[in-house]
mmCIF file of C-alpha atoms in Angstrom:
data_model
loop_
_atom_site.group_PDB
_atom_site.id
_atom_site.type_symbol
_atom_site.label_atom_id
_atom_site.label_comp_id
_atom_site.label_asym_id
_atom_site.label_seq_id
_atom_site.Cartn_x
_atom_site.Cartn_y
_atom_site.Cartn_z
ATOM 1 C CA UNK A 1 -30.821 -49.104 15.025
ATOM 2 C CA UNK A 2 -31.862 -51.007 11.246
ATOM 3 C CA UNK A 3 -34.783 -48.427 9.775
ATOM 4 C CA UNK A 4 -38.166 -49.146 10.814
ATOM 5 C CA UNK A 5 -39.822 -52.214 9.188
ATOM 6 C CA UNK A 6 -36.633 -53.798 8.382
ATOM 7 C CA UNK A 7 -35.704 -56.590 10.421
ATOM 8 C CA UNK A 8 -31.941 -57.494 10.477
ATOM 9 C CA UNK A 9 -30.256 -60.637 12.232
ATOM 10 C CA UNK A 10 -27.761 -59.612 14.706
ATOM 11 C CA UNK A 11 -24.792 -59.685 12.105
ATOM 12 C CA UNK A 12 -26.941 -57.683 9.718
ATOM 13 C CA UNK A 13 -26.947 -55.147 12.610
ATOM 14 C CA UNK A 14 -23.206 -55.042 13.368
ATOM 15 C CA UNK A 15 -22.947 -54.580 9.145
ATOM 16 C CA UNK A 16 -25.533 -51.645 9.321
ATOM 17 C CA UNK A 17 -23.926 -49.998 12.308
ATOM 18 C CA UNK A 18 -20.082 -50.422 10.692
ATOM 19 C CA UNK A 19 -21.711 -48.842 7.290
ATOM 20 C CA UNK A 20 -23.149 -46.031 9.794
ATOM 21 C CA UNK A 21 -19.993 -45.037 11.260
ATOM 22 C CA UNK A 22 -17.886 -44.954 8.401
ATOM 23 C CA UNK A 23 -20.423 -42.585 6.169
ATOM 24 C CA UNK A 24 -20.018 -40.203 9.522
ATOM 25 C CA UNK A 25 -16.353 -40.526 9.185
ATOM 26 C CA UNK A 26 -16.539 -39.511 5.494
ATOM 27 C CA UNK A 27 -18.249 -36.721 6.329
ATOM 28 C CA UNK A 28 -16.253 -35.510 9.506
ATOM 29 C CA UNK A 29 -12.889 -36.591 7.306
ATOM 30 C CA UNK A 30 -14.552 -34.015 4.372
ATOM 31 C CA UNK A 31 -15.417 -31.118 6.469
ATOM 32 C CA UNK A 32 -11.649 -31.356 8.769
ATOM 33 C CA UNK A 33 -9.953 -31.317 5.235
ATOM 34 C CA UNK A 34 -11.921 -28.446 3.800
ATOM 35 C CA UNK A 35 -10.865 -26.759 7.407
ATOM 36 C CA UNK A 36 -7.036 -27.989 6.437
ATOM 37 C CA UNK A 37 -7.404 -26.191 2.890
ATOM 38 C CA UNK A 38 -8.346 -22.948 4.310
ATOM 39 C CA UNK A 39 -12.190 -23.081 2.689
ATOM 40 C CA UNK A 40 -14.403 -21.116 4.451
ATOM 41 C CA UNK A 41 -14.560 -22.241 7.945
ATOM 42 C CA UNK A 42 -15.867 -18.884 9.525
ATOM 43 C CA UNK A 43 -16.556 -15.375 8.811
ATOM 44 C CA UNK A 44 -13.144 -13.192 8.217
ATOM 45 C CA UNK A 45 -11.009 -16.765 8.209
ATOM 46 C CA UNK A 46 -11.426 -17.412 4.286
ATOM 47 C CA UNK A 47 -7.859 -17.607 2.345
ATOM 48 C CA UNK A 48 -6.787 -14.885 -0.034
ATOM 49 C CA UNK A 49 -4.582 -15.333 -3.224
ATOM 50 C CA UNK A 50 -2.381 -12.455 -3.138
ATOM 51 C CA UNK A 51 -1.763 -11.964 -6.648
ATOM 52 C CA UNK A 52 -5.115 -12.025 -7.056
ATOM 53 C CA UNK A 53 -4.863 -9.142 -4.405
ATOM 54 C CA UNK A 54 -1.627 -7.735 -6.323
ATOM 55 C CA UNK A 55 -3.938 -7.176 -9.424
ATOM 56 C CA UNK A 56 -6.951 -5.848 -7.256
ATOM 57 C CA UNK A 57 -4.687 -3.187 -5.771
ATOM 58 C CA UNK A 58 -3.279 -2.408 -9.361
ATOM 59 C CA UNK A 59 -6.684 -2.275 -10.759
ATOM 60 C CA UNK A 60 -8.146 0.260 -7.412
ATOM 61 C CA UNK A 61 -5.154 2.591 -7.977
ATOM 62 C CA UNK A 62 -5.398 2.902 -11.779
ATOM 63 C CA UNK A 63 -9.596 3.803 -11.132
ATOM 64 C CA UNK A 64 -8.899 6.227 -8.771
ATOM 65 C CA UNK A 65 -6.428 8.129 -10.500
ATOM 66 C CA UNK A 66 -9.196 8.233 -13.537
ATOM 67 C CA UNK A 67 -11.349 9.481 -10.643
ATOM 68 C CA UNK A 68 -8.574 11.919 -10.132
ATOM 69 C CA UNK A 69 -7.823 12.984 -13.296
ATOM 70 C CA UNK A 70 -11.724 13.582 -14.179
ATOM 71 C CA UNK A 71 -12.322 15.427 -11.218
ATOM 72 C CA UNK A 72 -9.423 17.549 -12.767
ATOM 73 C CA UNK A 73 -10.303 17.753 -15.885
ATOM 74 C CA UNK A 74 -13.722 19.233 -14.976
ATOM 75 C CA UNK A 75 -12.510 22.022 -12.778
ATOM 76 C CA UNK A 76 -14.583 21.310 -9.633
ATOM 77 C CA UNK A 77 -12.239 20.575 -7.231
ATOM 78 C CA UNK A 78 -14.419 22.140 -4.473
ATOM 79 C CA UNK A 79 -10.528 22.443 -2.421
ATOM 80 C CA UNK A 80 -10.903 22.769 1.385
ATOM 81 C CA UNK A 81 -9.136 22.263 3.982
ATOM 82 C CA UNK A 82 -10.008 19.393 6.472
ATOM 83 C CA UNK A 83 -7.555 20.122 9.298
ATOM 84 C CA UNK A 84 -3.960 21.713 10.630
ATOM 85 C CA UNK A 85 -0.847 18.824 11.033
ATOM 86 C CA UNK A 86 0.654 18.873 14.418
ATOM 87 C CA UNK A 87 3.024 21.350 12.174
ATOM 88 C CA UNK A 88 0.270 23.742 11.393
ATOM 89 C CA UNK A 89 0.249 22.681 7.672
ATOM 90 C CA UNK A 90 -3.868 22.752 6.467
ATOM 91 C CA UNK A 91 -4.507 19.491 5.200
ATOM 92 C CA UNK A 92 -6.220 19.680 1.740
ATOM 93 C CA UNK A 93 -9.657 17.826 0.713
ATOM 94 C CA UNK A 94 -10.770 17.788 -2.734
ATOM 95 C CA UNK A 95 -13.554 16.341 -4.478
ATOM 96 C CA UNK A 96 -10.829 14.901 -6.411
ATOM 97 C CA UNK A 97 -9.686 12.780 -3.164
ATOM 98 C CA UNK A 98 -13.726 11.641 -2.506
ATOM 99 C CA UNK A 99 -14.179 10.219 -5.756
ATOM 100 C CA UNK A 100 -11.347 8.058 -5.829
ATOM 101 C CA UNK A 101 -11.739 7.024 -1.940
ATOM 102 C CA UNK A 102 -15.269 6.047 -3.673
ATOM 103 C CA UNK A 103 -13.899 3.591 -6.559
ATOM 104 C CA UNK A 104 -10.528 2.345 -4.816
ATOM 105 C CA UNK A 105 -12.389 1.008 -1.403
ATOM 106 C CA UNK A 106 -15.643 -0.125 -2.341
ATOM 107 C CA UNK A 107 -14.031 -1.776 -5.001
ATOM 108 C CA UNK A 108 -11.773 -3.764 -2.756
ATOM 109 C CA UNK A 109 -14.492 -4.178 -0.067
ATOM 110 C CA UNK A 110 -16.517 -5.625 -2.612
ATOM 111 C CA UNK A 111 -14.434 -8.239 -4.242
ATOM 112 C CA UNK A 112 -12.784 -9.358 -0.653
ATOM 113 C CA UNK A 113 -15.158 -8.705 1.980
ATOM 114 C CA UNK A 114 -13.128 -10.071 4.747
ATOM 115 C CA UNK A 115 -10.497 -7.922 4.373
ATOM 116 C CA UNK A 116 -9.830 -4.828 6.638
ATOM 117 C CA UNK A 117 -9.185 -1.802 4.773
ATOM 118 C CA UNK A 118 -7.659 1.844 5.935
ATOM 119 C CA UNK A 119 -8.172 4.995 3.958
ATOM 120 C CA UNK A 120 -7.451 8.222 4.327
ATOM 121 C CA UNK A 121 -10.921 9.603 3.421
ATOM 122 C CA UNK A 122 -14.126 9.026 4.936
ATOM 123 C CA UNK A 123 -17.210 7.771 2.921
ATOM 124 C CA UNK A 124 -19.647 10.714 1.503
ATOM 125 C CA UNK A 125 -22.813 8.406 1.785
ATOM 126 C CA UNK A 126 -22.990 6.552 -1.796
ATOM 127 C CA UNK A 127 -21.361 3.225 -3.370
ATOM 128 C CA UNK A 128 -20.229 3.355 -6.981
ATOM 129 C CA UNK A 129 -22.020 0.797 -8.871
ATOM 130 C CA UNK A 130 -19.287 0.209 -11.110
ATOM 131 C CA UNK A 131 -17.211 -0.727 -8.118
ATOM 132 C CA UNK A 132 -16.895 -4.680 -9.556
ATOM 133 C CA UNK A 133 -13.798 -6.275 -10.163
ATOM 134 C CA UNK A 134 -13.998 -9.034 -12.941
ATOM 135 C CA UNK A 135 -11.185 -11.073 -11.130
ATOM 136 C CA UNK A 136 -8.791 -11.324 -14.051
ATOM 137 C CA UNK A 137 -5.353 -11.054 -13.417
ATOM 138 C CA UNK A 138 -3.273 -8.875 -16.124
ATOM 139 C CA UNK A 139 -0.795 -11.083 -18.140
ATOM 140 C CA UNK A 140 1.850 -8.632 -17.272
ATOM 141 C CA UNK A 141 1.690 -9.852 -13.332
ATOM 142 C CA UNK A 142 0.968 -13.385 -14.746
ATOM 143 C CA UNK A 143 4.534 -13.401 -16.488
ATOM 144 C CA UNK A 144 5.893 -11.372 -13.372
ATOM 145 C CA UNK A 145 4.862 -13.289 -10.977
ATOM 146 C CA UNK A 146 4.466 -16.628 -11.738
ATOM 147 C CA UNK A 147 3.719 -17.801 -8.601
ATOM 148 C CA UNK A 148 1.948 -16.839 -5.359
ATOM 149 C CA UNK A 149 0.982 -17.995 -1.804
ATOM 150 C CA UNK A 150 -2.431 -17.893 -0.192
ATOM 151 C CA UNK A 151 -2.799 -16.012 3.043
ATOM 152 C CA UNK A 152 -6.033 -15.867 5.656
ATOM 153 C CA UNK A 153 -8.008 -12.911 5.410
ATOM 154 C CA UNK A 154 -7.778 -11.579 9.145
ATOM 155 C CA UNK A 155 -3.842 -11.173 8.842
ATOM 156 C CA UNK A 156 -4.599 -8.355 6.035
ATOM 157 C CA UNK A 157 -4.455 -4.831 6.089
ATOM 158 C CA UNK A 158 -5.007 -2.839 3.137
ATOM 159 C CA UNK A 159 -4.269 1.094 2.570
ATOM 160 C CA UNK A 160 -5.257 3.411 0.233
ATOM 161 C CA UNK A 161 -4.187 6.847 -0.459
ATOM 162 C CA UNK A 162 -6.726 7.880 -3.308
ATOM 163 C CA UNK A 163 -4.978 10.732 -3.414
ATOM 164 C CA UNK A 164 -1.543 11.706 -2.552
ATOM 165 C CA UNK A 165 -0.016 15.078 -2.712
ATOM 166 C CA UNK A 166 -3.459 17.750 -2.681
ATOM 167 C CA UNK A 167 -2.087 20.524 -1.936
ATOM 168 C CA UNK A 168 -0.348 20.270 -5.186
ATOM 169 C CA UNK A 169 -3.044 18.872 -6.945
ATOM 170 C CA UNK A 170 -4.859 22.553 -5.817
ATOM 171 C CA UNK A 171 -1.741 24.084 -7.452
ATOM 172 C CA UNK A 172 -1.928 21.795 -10.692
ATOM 173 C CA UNK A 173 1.829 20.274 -10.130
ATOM 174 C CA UNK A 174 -0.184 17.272 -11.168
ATOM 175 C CA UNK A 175 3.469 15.253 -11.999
ATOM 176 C CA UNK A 176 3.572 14.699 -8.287
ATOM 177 C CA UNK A 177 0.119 13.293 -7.683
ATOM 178 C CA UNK A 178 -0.534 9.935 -6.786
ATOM 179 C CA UNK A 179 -3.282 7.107 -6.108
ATOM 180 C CA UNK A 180 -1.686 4.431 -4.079
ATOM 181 C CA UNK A 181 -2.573 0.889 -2.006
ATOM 182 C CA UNK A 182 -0.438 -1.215 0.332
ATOM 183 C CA UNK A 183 -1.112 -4.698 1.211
ATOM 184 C CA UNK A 184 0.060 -5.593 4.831
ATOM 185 C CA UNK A 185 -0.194 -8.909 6.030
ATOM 186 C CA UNK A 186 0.768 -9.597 10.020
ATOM 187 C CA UNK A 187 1.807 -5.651 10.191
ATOM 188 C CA UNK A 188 4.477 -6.661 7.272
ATOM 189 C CA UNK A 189 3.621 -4.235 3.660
ATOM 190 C CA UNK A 190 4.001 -7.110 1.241
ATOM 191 C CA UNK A 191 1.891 -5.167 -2.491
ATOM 192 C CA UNK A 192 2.827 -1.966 -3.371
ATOM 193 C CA UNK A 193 1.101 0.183 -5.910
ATOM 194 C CA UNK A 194 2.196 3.647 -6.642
ATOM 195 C CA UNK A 195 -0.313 5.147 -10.081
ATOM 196 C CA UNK A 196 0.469 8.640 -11.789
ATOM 197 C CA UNK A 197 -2.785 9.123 -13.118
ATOM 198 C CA UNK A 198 -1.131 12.370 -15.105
ATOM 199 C CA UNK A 199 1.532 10.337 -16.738
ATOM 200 C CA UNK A 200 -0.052 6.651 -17.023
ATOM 201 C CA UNK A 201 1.936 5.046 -15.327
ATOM 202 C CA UNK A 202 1.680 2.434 -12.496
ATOM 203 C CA UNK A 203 4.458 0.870 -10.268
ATOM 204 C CA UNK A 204 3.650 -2.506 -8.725
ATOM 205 C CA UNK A 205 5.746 -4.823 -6.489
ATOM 206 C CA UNK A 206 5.232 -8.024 -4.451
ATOM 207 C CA UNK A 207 7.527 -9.185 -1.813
ATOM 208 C CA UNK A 208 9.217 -12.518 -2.513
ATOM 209 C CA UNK A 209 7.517 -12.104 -5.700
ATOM 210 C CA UNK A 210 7.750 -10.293 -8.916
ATOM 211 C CA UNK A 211 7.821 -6.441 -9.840
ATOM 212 C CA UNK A 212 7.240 -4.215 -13.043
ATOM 213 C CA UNK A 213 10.056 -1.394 -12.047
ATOM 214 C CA UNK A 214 13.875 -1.926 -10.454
ATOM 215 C CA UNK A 215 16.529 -0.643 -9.128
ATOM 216 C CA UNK A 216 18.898 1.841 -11.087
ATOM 217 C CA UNK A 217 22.256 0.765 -11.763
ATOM 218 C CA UNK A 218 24.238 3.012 -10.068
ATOM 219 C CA UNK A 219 23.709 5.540 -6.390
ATOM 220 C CA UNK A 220 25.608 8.123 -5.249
ATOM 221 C CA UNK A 221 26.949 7.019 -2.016
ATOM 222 C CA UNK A 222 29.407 9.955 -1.649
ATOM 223 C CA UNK A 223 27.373 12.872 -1.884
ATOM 224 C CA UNK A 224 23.835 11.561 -2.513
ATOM 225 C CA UNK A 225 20.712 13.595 -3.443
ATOM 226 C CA UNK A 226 18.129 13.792 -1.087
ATOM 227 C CA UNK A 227 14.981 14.164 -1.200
ATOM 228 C CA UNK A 228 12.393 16.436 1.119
ATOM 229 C CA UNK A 229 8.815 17.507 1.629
ATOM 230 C CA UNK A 230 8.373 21.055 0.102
ATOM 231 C CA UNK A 231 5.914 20.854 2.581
ATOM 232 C CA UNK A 232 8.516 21.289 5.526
ATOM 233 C CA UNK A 233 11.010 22.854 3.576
ATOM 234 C CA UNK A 234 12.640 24.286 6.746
ATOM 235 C CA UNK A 235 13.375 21.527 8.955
ATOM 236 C CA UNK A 236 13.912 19.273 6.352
ATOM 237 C CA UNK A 237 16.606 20.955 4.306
ATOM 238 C CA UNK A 238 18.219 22.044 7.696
ATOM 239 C CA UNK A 239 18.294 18.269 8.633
ATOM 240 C CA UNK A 240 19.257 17.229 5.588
ATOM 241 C CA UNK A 241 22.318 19.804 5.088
ATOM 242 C CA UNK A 242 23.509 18.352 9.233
ATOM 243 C CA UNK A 243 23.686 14.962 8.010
ATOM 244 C CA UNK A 244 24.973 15.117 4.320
ATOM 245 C CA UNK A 245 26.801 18.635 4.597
ATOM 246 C CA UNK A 246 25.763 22.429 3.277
ATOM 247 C CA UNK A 247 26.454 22.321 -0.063
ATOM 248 C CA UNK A 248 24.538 18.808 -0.390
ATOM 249 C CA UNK A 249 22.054 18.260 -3.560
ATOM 250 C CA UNK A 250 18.543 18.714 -2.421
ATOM 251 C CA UNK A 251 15.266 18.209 -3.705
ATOM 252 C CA UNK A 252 11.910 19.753 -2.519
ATOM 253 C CA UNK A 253 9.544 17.444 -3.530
ATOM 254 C CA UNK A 254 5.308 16.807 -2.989
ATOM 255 C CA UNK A 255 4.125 13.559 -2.565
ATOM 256 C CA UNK A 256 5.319 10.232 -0.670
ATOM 257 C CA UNK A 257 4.716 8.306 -3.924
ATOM 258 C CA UNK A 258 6.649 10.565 -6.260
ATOM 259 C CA UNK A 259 9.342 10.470 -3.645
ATOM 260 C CA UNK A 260 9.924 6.699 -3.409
ATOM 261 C CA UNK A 261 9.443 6.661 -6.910
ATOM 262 C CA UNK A 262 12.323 9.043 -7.579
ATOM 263 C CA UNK A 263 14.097 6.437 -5.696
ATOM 264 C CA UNK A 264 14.244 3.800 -8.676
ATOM 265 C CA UNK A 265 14.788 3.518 -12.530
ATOM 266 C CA UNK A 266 12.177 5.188 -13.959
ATOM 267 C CA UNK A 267 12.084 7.188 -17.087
ATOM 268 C CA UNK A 268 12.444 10.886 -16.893
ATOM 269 C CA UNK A 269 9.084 11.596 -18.676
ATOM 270 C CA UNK A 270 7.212 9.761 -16.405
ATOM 271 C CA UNK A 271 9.395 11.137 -13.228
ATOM 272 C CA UNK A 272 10.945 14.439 -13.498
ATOM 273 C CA UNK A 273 13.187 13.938 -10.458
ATOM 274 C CA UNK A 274 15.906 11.350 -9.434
ATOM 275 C CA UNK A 275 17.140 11.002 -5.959
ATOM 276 C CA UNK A 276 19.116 8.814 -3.956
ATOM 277 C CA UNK A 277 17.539 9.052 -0.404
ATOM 278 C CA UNK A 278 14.882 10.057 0.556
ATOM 279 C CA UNK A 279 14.271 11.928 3.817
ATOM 280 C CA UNK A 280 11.250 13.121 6.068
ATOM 281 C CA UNK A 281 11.719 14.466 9.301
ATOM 282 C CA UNK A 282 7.807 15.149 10.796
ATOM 283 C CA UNK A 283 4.976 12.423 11.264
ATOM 284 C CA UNK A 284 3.603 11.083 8.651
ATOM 285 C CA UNK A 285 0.593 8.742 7.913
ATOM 286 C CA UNK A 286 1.033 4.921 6.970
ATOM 287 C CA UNK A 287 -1.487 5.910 4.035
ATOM 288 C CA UNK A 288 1.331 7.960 2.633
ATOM 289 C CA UNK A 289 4.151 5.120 2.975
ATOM 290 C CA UNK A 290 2.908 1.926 2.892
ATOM 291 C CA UNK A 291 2.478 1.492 -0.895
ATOM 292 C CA UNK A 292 6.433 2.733 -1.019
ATOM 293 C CA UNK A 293 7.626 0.674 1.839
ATOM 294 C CA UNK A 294 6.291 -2.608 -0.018
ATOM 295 C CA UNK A 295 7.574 -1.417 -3.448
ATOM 296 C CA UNK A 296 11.062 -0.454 -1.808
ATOM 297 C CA UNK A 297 11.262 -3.963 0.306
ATOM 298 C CA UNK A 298 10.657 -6.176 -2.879
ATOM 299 C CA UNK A 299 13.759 -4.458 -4.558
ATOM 300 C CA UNK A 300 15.875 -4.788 -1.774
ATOM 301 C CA UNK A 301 15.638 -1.327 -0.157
ATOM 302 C CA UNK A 302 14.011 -0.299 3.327
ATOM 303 C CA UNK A 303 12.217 2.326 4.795
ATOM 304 C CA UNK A 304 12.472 2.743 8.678
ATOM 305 C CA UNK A 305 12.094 5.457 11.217
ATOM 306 C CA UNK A 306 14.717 7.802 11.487
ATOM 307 C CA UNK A 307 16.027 5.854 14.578
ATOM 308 C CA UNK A 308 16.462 2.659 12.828
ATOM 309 C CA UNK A 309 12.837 1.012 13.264
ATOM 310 C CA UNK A 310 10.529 -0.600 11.164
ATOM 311 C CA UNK A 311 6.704 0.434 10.597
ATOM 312 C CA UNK A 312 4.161 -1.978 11.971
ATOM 313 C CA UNK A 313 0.876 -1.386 9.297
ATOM 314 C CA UNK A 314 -1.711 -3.480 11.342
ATOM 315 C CA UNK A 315 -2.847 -0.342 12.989
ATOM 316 C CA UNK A 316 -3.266 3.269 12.656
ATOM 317 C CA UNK A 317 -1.269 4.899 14.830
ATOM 318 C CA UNK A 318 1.205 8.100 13.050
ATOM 319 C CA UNK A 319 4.878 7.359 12.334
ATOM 320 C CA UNK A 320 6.367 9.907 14.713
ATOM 321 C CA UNK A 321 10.139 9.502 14.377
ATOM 322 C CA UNK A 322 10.924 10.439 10.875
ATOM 323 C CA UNK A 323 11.455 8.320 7.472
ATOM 324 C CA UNK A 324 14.407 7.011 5.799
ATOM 325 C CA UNK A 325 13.940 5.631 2.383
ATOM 326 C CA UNK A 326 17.201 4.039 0.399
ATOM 327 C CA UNK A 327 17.314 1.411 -2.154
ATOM 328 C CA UNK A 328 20.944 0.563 -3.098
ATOM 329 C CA UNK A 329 22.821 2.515 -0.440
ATOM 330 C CA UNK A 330 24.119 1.759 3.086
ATOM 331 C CA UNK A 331 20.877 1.879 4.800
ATOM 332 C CA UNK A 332 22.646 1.528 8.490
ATOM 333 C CA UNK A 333 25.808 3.701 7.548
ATOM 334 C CA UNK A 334 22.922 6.080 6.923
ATOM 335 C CA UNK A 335 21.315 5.822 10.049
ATOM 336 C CA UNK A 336 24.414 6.304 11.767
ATOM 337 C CA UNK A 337 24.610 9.508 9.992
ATOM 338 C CA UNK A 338 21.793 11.318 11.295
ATOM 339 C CA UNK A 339 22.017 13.760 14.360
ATOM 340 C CA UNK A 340 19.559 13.540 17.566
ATOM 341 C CA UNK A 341 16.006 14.400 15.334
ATOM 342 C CA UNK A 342 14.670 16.052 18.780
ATOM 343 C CA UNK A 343 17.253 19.011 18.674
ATOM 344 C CA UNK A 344 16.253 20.001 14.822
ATOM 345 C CA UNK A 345 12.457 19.624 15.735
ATOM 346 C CA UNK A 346 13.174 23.278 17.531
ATOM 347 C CA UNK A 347 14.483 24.946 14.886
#
C-alpha cells in the first residue's frame, strides 16, 4: 500500500511494491551475511581470533606470575592446606595462588566474555581493576605467527593454573614454579603458555601455528632420563626403574610446567633440569597439563594417558590413568614399554 495521501496509478503501485521488497531483501541479505561472518548472532556464538587469544593467555600468565612473585617477595604467603589427594598428599593454598587466580581470570573473563574458563582456585570475593587487556598483540607472536583462524566462542575452554608447584613455592624452590593457561577448543589444547615468574621467562605455542621455544636436537632413546613428581617419589621411581631398568637416570622434579619444559631446548639458566620423558603415574588435574599438552602438540610431541589415550579438556573430570609426555622419541614404542599401572598402584 502507496503512503497515505499519495495516490499512485496501478503501475506506480506495482513500482512501489517491487522497491518494497527489494529494500527487505537488502536487509534480510545484510543480516544472513553478518550470520555467515560469524558477527554476533547470539550470546556465547561470537567468533574469537586465536592469536588474539594466544597473546591474552601470554599476557594472564606473565601477570600472575608478578602476582606470584610479589606475594613472595613480601613474605605473606599465609600457606594452608586446602585438601588431601586421593594419595594423601595435602594440597597447598597460598595467598600467592589467590592473587594470581585474581589477575589471570578476570582478566580473560573480561576481554572475552563468552568464553568458558576453568581454574584451579576459587574467587575470594573482589575483581582487580587493573584486570584490562589493551588488545595488542606482541610483535614477537606477530612475526611467529603470521597467521591465524577464527573460532566460535562456545567451542573454547580455557585453563589456568595461577600457580603450579605450591608446595615448593612454601619451600622457596621457586625455579620450579609456574603460572600457566591452555586454550582448548572442541576438547582439543590448541595455546599453551608455561611463565617462570622467578626466571622471566615465558613459553608459548599454537597448534598449526607458530611457537617461541623447540625441540632439542638430539634424545636419548636408549637409556632416556625420566622425569617424576617428587611428590610421589615412591611409585614413580619404582615405575619408572620397571619400564626403563634399575640403574635408569631419574629426576624428581615439582611442577607439571617445569616438567614439560625440561622436555625441550631451553637454556640451563632458565631450566636447571633436562629430561627426555616425562612420567606421572597418579591422577592429575587438566589445570596442571593442559598448558604442556598444547606446547608439546605444536612441536610434534604428545602427551596421553599411560594406556595410550588422549585427554579430552572440555570438561573437568581428573586424568586417572597416568601421563606420558615425549617430544622426539617413540611415543608408541614407549607405551608398549610400560607394565600393567594397576599392579604398581599397590606398592
Amino acid at each position: 500500500m502507496a503512503p497515505m495521501g499519495i495516490r499512485l496509478s496501478p503501475l506506480g503501485v506495482a513500482v512501489f511494491a517491487l522497491l518494497t521488497l527489494g529494500v527487505l531483501y537488502h536487509l534480510y541479505s545484510g543480516f544472513l551475511a553478518g550470520r555467515i561472518a560469524g558477527f554476533r548472532a547470539a550470546p556465547g556464538t561470537d567468533r574469537v581470533d586465536l592469536r588474539e587469544l594466544l597473546a591474552l593467555s601470554v599476557e594472564a600468565a606473565v601477570r600472575g606470575g608478578e602476582e606470584v612473585r610479589r606475594v613472595m617477595e613480601g613474605g605473606e604467603l599465609h600457606g594452608k592446606s586446602k585438601g588431601k589427594t586421593r594419595e594423601g598428599a595435602d594440597e597447598m593454598l597460598t595467598s600467592g595462588d589467590l592473587m594470581s587466580h585474581q589477575k589471570m581470570y578476570h582478566l580473560i573473563r573480561n576481554a572475552f566474555p563468552n568464553i568458558q574458563v576453568f581454574s584451579e582456585e576459587q574467587d575470594v570475593g573482589f575483581v582487580k581493576e587493573d584486570a584490562i587487556w589493551d588488545r595488542v598483540i606482541p610483535k614477537e607472536i606477530l612475526e611467529k605467527t603470521p597467521t591465524s583462524e577464527e573460532v566460535s566462542s562456545d567451542s573454547i575452554t580455557v585453563w589456568i593454573d595461577p600457580l603450579d608447584a605450591t608446595q615448593e613455592y612454601t619451600e622457596k624452590l621457586l625455579y620450579y614454579v609456574t603460572t600457566m593457561v591452555c586454550v582448548a577448543v572442541n576438547g582439543k589444547p590448541v595455546i599453551g603458555v608455561i611463565h617462570k615468574p622467578f626466571a622471566d621467562f615465558t613459553a608459548w605455542a599454537m597448534v598449526h601455528g607458530g611457537s617461541n621455544v623447540s625441540v632439542r636436537k638430539s634424545y636419548n632413546k636408549k637409556n632416556p632420563k625420566v622425569i617424576i613428581s617428587r611428590s610421589h617419589t615412591g611409585t614413580g621411581k619404582a615405575f619408572a626403574q620397571k619400564v626403563f631398568g634399575n640403574d635408569s637416570d631419574i629426576i624428581e622434579a615439582g611442577g607439571a610446567g617445569y616438567k614439560v619444559l625440561s622436555l625441550l631446548d631451553i637454556p640451563d639458566d632458565k631450566q636447571p633440569d633436562h629430561a627426555d620423558v616425562y612420567l606421572h603415574v597418579t591422577d592429575i588435574k587438566k589445570w596442571d597439563i593442559c598448558a604442556g599438552n598444547a606446547l608439546l602438540e605444536a612441536l610434534g610431541g604428545q602427551i596421553t594417558t599411560l594406556k595410550g589415550n588422549t585427554i579430552n579438556y572440555s570438561n573437568t573430570e581428573l586424568s586417572e590413568d597416568g601421563l606420558l609426555a615425549s617430544i622426539g622419541m617413540p611415543h608408541k614404542e614407549l607405551l608398549d614399554k610400560l607394565p600393567d599401572l594397576k599392579s604398581m598402584k599397590t606398592r
